[in-house]
Short mmCIF file of C-alpha atoms and ligand atoms in Angstrom, two decimals:
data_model
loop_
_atom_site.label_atom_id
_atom_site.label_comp_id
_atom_site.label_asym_id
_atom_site.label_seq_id
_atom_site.Cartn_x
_atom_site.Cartn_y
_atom_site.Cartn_z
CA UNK N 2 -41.17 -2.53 3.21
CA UNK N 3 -38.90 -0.09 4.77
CA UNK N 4 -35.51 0.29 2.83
CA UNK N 5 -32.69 0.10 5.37
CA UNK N 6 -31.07 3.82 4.62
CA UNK N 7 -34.71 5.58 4.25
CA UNK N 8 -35.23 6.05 7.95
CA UNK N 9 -39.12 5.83 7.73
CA UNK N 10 -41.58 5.13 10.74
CA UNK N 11 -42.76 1.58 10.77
CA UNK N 12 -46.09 0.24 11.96
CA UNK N 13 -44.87 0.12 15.33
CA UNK N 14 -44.38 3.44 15.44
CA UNK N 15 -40.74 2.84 16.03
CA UNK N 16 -38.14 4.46 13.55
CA UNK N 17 -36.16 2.43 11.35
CA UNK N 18 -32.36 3.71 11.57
CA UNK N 19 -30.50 4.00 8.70
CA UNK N 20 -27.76 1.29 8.04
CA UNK N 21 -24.73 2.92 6.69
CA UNK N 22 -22.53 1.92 4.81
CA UNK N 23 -18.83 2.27 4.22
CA UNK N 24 -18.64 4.55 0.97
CA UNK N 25 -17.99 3.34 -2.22
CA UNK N 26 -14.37 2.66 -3.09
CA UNK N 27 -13.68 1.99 0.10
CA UNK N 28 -13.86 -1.22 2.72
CA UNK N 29 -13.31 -2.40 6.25
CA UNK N 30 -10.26 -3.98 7.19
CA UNK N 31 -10.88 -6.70 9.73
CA UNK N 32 -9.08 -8.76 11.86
CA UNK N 33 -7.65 -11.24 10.62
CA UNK N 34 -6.76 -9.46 7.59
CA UNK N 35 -5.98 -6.05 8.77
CA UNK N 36 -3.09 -7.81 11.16
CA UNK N 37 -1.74 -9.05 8.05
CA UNK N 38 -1.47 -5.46 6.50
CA UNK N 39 0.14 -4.43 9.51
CA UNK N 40 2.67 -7.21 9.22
CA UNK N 41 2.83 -6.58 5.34
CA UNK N 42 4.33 -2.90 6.30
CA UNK N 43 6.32 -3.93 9.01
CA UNK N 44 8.58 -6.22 6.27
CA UNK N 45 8.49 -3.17 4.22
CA UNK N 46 9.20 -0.63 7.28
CA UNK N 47 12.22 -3.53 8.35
CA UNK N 48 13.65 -3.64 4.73
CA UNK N 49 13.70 0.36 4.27
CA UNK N 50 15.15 1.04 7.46
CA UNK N 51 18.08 -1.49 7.05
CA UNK N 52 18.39 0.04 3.78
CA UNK N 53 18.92 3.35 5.08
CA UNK N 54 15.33 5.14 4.69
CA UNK N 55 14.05 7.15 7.22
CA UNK N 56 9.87 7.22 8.37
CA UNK N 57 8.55 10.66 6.88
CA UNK N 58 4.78 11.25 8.27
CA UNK N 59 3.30 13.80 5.77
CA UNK N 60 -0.33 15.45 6.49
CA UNK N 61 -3.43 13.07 4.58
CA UNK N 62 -4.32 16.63 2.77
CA UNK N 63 -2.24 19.51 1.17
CA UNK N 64 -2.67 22.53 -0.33
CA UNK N 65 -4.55 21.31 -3.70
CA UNK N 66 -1.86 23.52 -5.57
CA UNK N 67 0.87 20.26 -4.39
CA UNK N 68 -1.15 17.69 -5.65
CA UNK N 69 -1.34 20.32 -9.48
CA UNK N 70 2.13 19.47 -9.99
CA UNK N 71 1.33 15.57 -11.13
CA UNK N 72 0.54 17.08 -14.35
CA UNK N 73 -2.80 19.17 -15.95
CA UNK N 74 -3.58 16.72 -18.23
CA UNK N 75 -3.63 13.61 -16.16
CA UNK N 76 -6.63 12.38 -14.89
CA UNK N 77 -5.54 11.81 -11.09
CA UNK N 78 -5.57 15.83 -11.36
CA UNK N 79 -8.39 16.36 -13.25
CA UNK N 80 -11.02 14.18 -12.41
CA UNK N 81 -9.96 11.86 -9.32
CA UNK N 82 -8.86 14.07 -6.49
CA UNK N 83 -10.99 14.37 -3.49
CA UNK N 84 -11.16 18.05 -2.98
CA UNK N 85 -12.33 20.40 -0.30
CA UNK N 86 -12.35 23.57 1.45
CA UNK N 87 -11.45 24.37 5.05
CA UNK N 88 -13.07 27.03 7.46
CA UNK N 89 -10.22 29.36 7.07
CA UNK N 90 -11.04 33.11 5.99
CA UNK N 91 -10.34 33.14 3.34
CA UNK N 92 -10.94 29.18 2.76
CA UNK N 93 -8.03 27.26 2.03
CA UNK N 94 -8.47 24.60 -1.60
CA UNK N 95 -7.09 21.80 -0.38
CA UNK N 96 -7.52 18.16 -1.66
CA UNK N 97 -6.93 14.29 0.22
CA UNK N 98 -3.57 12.82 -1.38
CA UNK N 99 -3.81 10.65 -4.58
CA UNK N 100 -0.07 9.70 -4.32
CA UNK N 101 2.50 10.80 -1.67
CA UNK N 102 5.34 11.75 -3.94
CA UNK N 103 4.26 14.83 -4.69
CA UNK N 104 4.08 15.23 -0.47
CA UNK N 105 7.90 14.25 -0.15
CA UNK N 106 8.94 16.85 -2.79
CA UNK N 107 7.10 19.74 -0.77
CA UNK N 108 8.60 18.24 2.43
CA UNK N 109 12.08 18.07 1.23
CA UNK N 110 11.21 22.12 -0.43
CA UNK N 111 10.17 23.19 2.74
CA UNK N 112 12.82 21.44 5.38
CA UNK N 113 15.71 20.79 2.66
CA UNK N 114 17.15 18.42 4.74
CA UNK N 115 20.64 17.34 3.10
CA UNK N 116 20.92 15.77 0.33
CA UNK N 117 20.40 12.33 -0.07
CA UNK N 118 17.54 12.32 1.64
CA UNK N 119 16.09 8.64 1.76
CA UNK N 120 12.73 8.21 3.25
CA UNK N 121 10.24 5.66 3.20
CA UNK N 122 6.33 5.60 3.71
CA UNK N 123 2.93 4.31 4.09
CA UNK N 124 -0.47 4.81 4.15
CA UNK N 125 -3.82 5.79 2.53
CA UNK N 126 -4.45 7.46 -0.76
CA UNK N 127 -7.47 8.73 -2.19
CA UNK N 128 -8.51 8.91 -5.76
CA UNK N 129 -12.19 9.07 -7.08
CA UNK N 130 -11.44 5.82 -9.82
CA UNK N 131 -14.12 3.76 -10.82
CA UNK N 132 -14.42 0.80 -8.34
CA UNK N 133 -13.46 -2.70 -9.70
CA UNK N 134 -11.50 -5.94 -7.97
CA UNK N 135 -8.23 -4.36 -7.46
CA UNK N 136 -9.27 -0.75 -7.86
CA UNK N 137 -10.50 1.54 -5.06
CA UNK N 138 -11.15 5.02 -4.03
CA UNK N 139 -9.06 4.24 -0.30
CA UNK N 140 -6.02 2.65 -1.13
CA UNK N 141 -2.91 1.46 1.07
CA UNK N 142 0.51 2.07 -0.62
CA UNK N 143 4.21 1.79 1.10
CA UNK N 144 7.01 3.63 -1.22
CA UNK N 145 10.25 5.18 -1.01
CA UNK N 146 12.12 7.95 -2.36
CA UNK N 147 15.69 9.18 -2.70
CA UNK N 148 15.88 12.93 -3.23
CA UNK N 149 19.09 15.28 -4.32
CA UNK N 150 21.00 13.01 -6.51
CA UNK N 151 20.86 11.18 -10.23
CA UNK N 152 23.34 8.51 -9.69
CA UNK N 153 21.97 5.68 -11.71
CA UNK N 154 22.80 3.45 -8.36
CA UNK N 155 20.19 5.60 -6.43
CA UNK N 156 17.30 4.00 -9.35
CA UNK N 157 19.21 0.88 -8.89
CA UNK N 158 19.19 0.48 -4.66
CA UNK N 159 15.78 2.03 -5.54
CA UNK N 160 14.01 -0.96 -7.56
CA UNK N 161 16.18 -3.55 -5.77
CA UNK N 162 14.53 -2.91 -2.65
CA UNK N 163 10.89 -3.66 -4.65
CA UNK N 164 12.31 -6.71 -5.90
CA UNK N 165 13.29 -7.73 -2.68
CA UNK N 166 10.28 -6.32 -0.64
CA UNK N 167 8.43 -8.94 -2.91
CA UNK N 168 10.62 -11.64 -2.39
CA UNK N 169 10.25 -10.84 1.33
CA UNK N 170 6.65 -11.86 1.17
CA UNK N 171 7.33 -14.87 -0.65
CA UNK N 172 6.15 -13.75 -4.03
CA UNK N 173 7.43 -15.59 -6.81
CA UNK N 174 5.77 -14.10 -9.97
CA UNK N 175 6.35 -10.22 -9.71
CA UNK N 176 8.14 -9.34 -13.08
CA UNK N 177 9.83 -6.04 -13.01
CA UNK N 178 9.65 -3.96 -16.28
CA UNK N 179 11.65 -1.52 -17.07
CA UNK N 180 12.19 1.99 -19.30
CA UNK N 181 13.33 5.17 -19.71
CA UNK N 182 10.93 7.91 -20.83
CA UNK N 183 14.44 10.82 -21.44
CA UNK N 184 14.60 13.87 -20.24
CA UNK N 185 13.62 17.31 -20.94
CA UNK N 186 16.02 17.40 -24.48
CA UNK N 187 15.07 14.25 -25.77
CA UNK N 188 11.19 13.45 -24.04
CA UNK N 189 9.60 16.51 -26.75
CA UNK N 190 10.98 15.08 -29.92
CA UNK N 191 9.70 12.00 -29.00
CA UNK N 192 6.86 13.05 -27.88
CA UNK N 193 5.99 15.16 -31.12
CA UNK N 194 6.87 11.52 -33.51
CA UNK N 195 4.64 9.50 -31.23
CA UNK N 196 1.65 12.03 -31.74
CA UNK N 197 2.33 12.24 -35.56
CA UNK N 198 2.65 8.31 -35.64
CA UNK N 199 -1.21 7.89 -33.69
CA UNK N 200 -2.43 10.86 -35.85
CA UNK N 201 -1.81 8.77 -39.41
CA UNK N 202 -3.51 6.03 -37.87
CA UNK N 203 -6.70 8.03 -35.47
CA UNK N 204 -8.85 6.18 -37.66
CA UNK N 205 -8.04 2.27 -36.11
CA UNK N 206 -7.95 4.30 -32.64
CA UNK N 207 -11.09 4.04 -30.15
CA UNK N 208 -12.79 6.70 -29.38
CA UNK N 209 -11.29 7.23 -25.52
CA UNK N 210 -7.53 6.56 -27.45
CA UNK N 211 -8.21 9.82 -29.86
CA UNK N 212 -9.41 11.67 -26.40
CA UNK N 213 -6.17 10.78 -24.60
CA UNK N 214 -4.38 11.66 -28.05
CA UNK N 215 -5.46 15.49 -28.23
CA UNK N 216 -4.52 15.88 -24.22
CA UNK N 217 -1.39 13.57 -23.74
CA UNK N 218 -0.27 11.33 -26.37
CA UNK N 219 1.71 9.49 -24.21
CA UNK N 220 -0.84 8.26 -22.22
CA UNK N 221 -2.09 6.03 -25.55
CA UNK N 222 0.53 3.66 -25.19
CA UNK N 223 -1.28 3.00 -21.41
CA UNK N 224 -4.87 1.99 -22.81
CA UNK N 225 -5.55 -1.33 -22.44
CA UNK N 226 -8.43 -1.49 -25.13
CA UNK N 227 -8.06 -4.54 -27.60
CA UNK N 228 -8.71 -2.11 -30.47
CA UNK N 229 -5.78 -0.15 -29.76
CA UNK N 230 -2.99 -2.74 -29.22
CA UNK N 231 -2.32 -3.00 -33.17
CA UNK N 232 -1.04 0.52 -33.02
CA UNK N 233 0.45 0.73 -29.70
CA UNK N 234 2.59 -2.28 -30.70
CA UNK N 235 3.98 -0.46 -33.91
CA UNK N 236 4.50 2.65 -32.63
CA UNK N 237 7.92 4.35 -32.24
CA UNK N 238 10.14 3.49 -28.90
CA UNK N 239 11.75 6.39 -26.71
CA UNK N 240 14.74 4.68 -26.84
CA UNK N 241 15.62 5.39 -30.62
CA UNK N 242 15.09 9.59 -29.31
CA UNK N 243 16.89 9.05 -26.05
CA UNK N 244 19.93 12.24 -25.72
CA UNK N 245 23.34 10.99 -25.20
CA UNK N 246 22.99 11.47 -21.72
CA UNK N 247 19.46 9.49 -20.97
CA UNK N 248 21.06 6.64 -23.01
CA UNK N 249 23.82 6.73 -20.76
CA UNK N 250 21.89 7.17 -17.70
CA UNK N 251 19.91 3.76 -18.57
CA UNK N 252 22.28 2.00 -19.55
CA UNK N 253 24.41 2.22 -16.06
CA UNK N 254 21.07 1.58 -14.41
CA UNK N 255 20.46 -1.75 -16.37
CA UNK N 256 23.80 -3.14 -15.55
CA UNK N 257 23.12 -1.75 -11.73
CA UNK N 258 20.63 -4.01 -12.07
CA UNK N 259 22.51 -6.98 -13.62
CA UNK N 260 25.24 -6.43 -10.96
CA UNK N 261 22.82 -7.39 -8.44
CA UNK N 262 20.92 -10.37 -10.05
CA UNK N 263 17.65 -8.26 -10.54
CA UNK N 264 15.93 -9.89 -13.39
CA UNK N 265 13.81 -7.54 -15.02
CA UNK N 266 12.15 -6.92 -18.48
CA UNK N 267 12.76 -3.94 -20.97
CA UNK N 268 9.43 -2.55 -21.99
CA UNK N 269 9.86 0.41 -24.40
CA UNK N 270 6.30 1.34 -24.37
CA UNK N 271 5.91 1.58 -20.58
CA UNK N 272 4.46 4.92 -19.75
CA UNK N 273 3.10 5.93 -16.54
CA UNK N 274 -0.15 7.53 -15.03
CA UNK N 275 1.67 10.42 -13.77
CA UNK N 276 3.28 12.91 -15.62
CA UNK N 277 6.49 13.64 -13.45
CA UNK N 278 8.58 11.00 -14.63
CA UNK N 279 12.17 11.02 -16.62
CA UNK N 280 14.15 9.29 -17.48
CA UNK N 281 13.92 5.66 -15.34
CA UNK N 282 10.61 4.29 -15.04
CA UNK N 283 9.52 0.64 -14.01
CA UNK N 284 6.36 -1.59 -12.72
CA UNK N 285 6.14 -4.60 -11.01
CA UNK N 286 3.44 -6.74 -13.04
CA UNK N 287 1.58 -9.75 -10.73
CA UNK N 288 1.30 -12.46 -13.32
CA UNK N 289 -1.05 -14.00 -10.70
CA UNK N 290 -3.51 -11.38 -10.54
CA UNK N 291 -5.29 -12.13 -14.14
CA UNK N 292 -7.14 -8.86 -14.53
CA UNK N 293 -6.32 -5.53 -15.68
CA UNK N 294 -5.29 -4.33 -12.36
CA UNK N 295 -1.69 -6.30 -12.45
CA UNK N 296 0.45 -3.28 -11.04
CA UNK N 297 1.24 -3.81 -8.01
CA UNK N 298 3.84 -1.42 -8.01
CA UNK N 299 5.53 1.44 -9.86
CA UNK N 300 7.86 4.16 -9.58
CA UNK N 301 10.74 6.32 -11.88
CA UNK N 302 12.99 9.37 -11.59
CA UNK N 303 10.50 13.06 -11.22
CA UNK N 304 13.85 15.12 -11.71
CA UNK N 305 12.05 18.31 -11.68
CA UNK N 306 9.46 17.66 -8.91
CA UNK N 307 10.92 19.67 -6.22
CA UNK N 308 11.68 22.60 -8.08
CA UNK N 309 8.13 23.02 -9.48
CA UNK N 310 7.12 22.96 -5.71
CA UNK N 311 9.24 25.95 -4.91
CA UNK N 312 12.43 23.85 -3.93
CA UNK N 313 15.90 23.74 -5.01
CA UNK N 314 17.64 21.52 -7.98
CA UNK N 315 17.10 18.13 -6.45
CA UNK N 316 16.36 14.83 -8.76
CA UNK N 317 14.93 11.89 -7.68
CA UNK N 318 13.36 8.56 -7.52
CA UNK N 319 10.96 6.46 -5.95
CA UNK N 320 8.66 3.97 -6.14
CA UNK N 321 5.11 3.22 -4.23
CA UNK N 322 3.42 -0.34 -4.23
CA UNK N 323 -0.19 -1.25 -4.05
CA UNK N 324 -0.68 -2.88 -0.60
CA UNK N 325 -4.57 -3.91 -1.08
CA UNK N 326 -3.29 -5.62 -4.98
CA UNK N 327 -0.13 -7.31 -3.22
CA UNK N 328 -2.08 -8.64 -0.81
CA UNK N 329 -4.57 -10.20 -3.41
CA UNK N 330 -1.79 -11.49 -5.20
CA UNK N 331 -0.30 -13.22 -2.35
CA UNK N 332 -3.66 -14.93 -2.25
CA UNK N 333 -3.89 -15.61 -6.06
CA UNK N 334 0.18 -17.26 -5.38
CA UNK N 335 -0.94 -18.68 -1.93
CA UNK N 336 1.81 -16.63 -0.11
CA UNK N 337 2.02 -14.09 3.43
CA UNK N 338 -0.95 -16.07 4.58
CA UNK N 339 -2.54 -13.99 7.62
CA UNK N 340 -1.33 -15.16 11.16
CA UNK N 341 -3.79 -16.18 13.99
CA UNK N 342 -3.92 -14.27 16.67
CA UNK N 343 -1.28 -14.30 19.02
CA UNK N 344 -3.37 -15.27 22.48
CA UNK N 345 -1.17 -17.74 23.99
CA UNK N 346 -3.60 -18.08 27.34
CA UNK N 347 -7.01 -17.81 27.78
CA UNK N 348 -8.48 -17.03 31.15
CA UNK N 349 -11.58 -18.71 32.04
CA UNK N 350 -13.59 -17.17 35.36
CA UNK N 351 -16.90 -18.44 36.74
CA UNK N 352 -16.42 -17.47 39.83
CA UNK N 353 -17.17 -14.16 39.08
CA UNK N 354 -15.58 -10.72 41.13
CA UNK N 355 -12.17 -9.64 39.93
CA UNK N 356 -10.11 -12.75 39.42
CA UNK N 357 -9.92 -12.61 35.90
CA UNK N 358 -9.19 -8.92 35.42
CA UNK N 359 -6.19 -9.89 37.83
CA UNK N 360 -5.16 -12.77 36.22
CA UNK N 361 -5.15 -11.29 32.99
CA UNK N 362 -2.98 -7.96 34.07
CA UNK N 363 -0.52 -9.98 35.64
CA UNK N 364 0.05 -12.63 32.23
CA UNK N 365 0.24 -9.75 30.16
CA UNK N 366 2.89 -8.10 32.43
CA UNK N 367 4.59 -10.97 31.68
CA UNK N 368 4.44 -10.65 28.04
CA UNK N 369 1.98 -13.08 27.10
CA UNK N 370 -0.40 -12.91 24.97
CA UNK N 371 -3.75 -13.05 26.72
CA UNK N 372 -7.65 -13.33 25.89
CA UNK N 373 -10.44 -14.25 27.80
CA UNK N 374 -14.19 -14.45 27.72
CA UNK N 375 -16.80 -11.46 29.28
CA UNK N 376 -20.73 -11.49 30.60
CA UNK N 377 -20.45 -14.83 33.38
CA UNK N 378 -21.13 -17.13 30.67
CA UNK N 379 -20.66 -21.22 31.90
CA UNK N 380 -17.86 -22.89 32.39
CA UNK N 381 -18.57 -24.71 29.23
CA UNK N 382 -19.44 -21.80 26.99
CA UNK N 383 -15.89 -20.29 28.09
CA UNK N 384 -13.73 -23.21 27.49
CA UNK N 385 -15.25 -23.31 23.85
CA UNK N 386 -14.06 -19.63 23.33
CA UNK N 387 -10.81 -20.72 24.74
CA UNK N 388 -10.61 -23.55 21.83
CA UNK N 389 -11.49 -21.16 19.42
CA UNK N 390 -9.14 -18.67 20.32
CA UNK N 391 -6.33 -20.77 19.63
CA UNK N 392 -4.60 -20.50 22.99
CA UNK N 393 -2.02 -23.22 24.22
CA UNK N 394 -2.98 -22.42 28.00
CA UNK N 395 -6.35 -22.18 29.95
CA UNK N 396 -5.99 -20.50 33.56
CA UNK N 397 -9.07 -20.99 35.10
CA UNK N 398 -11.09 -19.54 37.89
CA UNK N 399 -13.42 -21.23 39.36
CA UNK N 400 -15.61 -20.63 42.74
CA UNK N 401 -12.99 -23.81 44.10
CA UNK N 402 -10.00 -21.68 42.92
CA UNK N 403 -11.41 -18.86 43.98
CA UNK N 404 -11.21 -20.21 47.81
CA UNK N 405 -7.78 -21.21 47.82
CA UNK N 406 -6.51 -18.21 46.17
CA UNK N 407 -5.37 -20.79 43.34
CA UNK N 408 -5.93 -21.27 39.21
CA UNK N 409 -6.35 -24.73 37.45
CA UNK N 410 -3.93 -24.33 34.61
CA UNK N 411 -4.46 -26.28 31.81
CA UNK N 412 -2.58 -27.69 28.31
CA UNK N 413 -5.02 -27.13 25.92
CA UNK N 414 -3.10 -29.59 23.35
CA UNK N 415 -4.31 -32.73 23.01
CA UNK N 416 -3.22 -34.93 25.68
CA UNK N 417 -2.49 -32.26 27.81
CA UNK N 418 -3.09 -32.58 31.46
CA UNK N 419 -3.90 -29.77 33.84
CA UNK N 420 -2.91 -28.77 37.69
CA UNK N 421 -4.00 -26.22 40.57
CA UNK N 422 -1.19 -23.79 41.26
CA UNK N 423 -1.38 -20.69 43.47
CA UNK N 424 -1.95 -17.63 42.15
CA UNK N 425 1.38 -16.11 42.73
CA UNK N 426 3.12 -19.07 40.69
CA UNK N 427 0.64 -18.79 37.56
CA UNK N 428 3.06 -16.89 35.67
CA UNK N 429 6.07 -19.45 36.10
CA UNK N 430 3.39 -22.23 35.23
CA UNK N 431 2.24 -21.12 32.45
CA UNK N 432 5.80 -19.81 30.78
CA UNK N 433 6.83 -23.04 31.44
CA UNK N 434 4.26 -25.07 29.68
CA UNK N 435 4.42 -22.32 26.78
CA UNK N 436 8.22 -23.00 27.07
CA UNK N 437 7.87 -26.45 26.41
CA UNK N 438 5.31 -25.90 23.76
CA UNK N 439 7.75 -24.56 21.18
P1 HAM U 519 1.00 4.74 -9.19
O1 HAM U 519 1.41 3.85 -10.32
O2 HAM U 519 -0.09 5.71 -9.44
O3 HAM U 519 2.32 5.50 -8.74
O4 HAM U 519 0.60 3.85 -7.94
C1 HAM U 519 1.48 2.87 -7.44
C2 HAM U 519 0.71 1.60 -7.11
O5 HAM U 519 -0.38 1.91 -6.23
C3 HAM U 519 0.05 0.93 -8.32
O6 HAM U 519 0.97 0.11 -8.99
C4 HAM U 519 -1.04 0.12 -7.64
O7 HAM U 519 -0.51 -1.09 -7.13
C5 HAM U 519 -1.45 1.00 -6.49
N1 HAM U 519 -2.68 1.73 -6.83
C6 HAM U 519 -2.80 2.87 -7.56
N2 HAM U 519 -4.09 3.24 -7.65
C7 HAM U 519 -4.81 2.33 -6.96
C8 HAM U 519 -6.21 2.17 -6.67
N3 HAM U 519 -7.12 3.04 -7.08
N4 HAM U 519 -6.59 1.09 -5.93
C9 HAM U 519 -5.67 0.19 -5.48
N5 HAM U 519 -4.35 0.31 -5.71
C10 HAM U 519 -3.92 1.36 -6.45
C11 HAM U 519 2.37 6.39 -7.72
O8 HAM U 519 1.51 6.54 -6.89
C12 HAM U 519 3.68 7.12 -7.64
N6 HAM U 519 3.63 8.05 -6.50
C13 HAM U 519 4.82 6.14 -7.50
C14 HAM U 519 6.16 6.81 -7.39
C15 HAM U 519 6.86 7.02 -6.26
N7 HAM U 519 6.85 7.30 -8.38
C16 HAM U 519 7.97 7.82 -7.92
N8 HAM U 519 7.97 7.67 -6.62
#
């Protein structure tokens, strides 16, 4: 048998191709559902620009150096980036973005725009995780970020827009958690009690816990292992080693929060997969997705980002959220179902020649939106398309039509009668009948 990737010569003499494959991690997007992506980010793109956000493009790759910032213990540094060098001479390290905050902080270093800046995004990350339902290698995320101040109403607009995002789609069960990890004064003495607290019990730890331990023992309270819950859920809170100033911070955020209605959830132990973060953090939590892949979102305050790239003093916050796992739990809640396609007339032609290329250009001039069928098939193969499509409208050419320089146009809905018109009143026809079909 010839394997489908080997390329050997069959019997016939004739060589098999290869049949590739999209890599692993990653998947097609097709139509219907990759309309309903682009719909997903146009709510987002809507809500962020009425909010005051601002589109900021950012290169797919940077300088690998960028991406080194999200901290040199974390494993979206160490093990997951995507990394390559260009033909430059000397070759240039550069790797495919895991995360775009670490992008807007070496944009806003390198234009410092003035402060707040306020910009919103979208598009593809890449990080080399181990595939699973919810988890891939090409990802889709839509964030924002607020740069050059540390109001606490900045976290608050910040996380109110997620909330609302959600709400947008017509999610109902997105819980919002939030904590704050401190900042540089109080994040070390917590730090150094949470390490001494998981070293007196290493022994009930598993064996990738004690790993994470030695390189970051924050990250412990992020393992998901059943073994490990016993001690995560005994072990000391940041909040009894916030500084005055943290407290204070969080507590002006939480009744941001409560001013605007945003229900959300404290979660002392909630830690986050990068290391940037102080003082705010937060996740959105799908109760609907029931695996371990519930975040659909998450963000926090990186107050020293920028500077580490090279820029001035500028805090900030942001979150990004998981387009591919919002998308799966709109399916798990039965929300943002995908739309069909908009054709609105389909254009039937057997008489062949140019009518339909016409008729076509001239509907979608209009505005409408227009499919029709290719290769001369029969009258009866193109009215089926023409069902199928969805269309309210048939304009249709045939040898008859053709003659008179006329169209039959026809109501597709049940019921619906049809007329000859000449050609030069098919577009008043047919926005009437669409007219009357709202
Ligand atoms: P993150 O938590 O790494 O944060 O990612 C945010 C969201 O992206 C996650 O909650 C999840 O929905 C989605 N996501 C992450 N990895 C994958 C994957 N492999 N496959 C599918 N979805 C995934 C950040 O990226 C930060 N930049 C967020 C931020 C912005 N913090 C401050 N500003």
């Amino acid at each position: 048998m010839v394997s489908g990737s080997s390329g050997a010569a069959v019997a016939s003499g004739v060589v098999a191709q290869p049949l590739f494959r999209a890599p692993v991690g990653t998947r097609d997007l097709l139509p219907p559902e990759s309309g309903r992506r682009r719909r997903l980010v146009s709510v987002f793109a809507d809500l962020a620009d009425r909010s005051g956000f601002g589109l900021l493009e950012s290169p797919i790759f940077e300088e690998l150096g960028v991406f080194q910032r999200l901290g040199a213990s974390n494993d979206v540094v160490t093990k997951e980036l995507f990394e390559f060098f260009d033909k430059g001479d000397p070759p240039r390290h550069l790797a495919l973005r895991p995360e775009l905050t670490a992008s807007v902080c070496r944009a806003f270093a390198e234009h410092r725009p003035t402060p707040p800046w306020k910009i919103w995004y979208s598009g593809p990350q890449f990080r080399y995780e181990r595939p699973q339902a919810g988890r891939y290698r090409q990802f889709d995320q839509v964030g924002v970020e607020t740069l050059g101040t540390d109001d606490p109403h900045a976290d608050v607009e910040v996380i109110g827009l997620g909330l609302r995002f959600y709400e947008a789609l017509g999610m109902k069960q997105v819980r919002l958690l939030v904590n704050s990890l401190g900042d540089s004064e109080s994040r070390p003495s917590y730090v150094a009690a949470l390490a001494e607290y998981l070293r007196s019990r290493h022994g009930e730890l598993s064996d990738q816990a004690r790993l994470t331990l030695e390189r970051n023992p924050l990250r412990v309270l992020d393992s998901k292992r059943e073994q490990d819950q016993p001690v995560i859920a005994a072990a000391p809170v940041m909040a009894d080693f916030l500084s005055g100033a943290s407290a204070e911070h969080f507590a002006a955020v939480r009744a941001g929060l409560d001013s605007v209605g945003a229900a959300y959830e404290i979660s002392p132990r909630l830690v986050r997969g990068l290391d940037y973060y102080t003082r705010t953090t937060f996740e959105f939590a799908a109760d609907a997705l029931h695996t371990a892949q519930n975040a659909v979102g998450g963000g926090g305050r990186y107050d020293g980002l920028v500077e580490e790239l090279g820029g001035p003093p500028a805090p900030g916050i942001g979150f990004a959220l998981g387009v591919d796992r919002i998308l799966m739990a709109c399916d798990a809640e039965g929300a943002f179902a995908a739309a069909p396609a908009p054709v609105e007339v389909f254009v039937v032609d057997t008489a062949g020649g140019h009518s339909a290329a016409v008729l076509c250009d001239r509907l979608r001039q209009a505005g409408l939106g227009v499919d029709r069928a290719f290769d001369g098939r029969s009258m009866k193969a193109q009215m089926k398309r023409a069902d199928r499509s969805g269309a309210t409208v048939a304009a249709i050419v045939g040898p008859d039509e053709q003659a008179e320089g006329a169209v039959t146009v026809r109501d597709m809905r049940p019921g619906g009668g049809q007329r000859r018109v000449a050609e030069a009143e098919v577009v008043a026809v047919v926005t009437e009948l669409l007219e009357g079909a709202d």
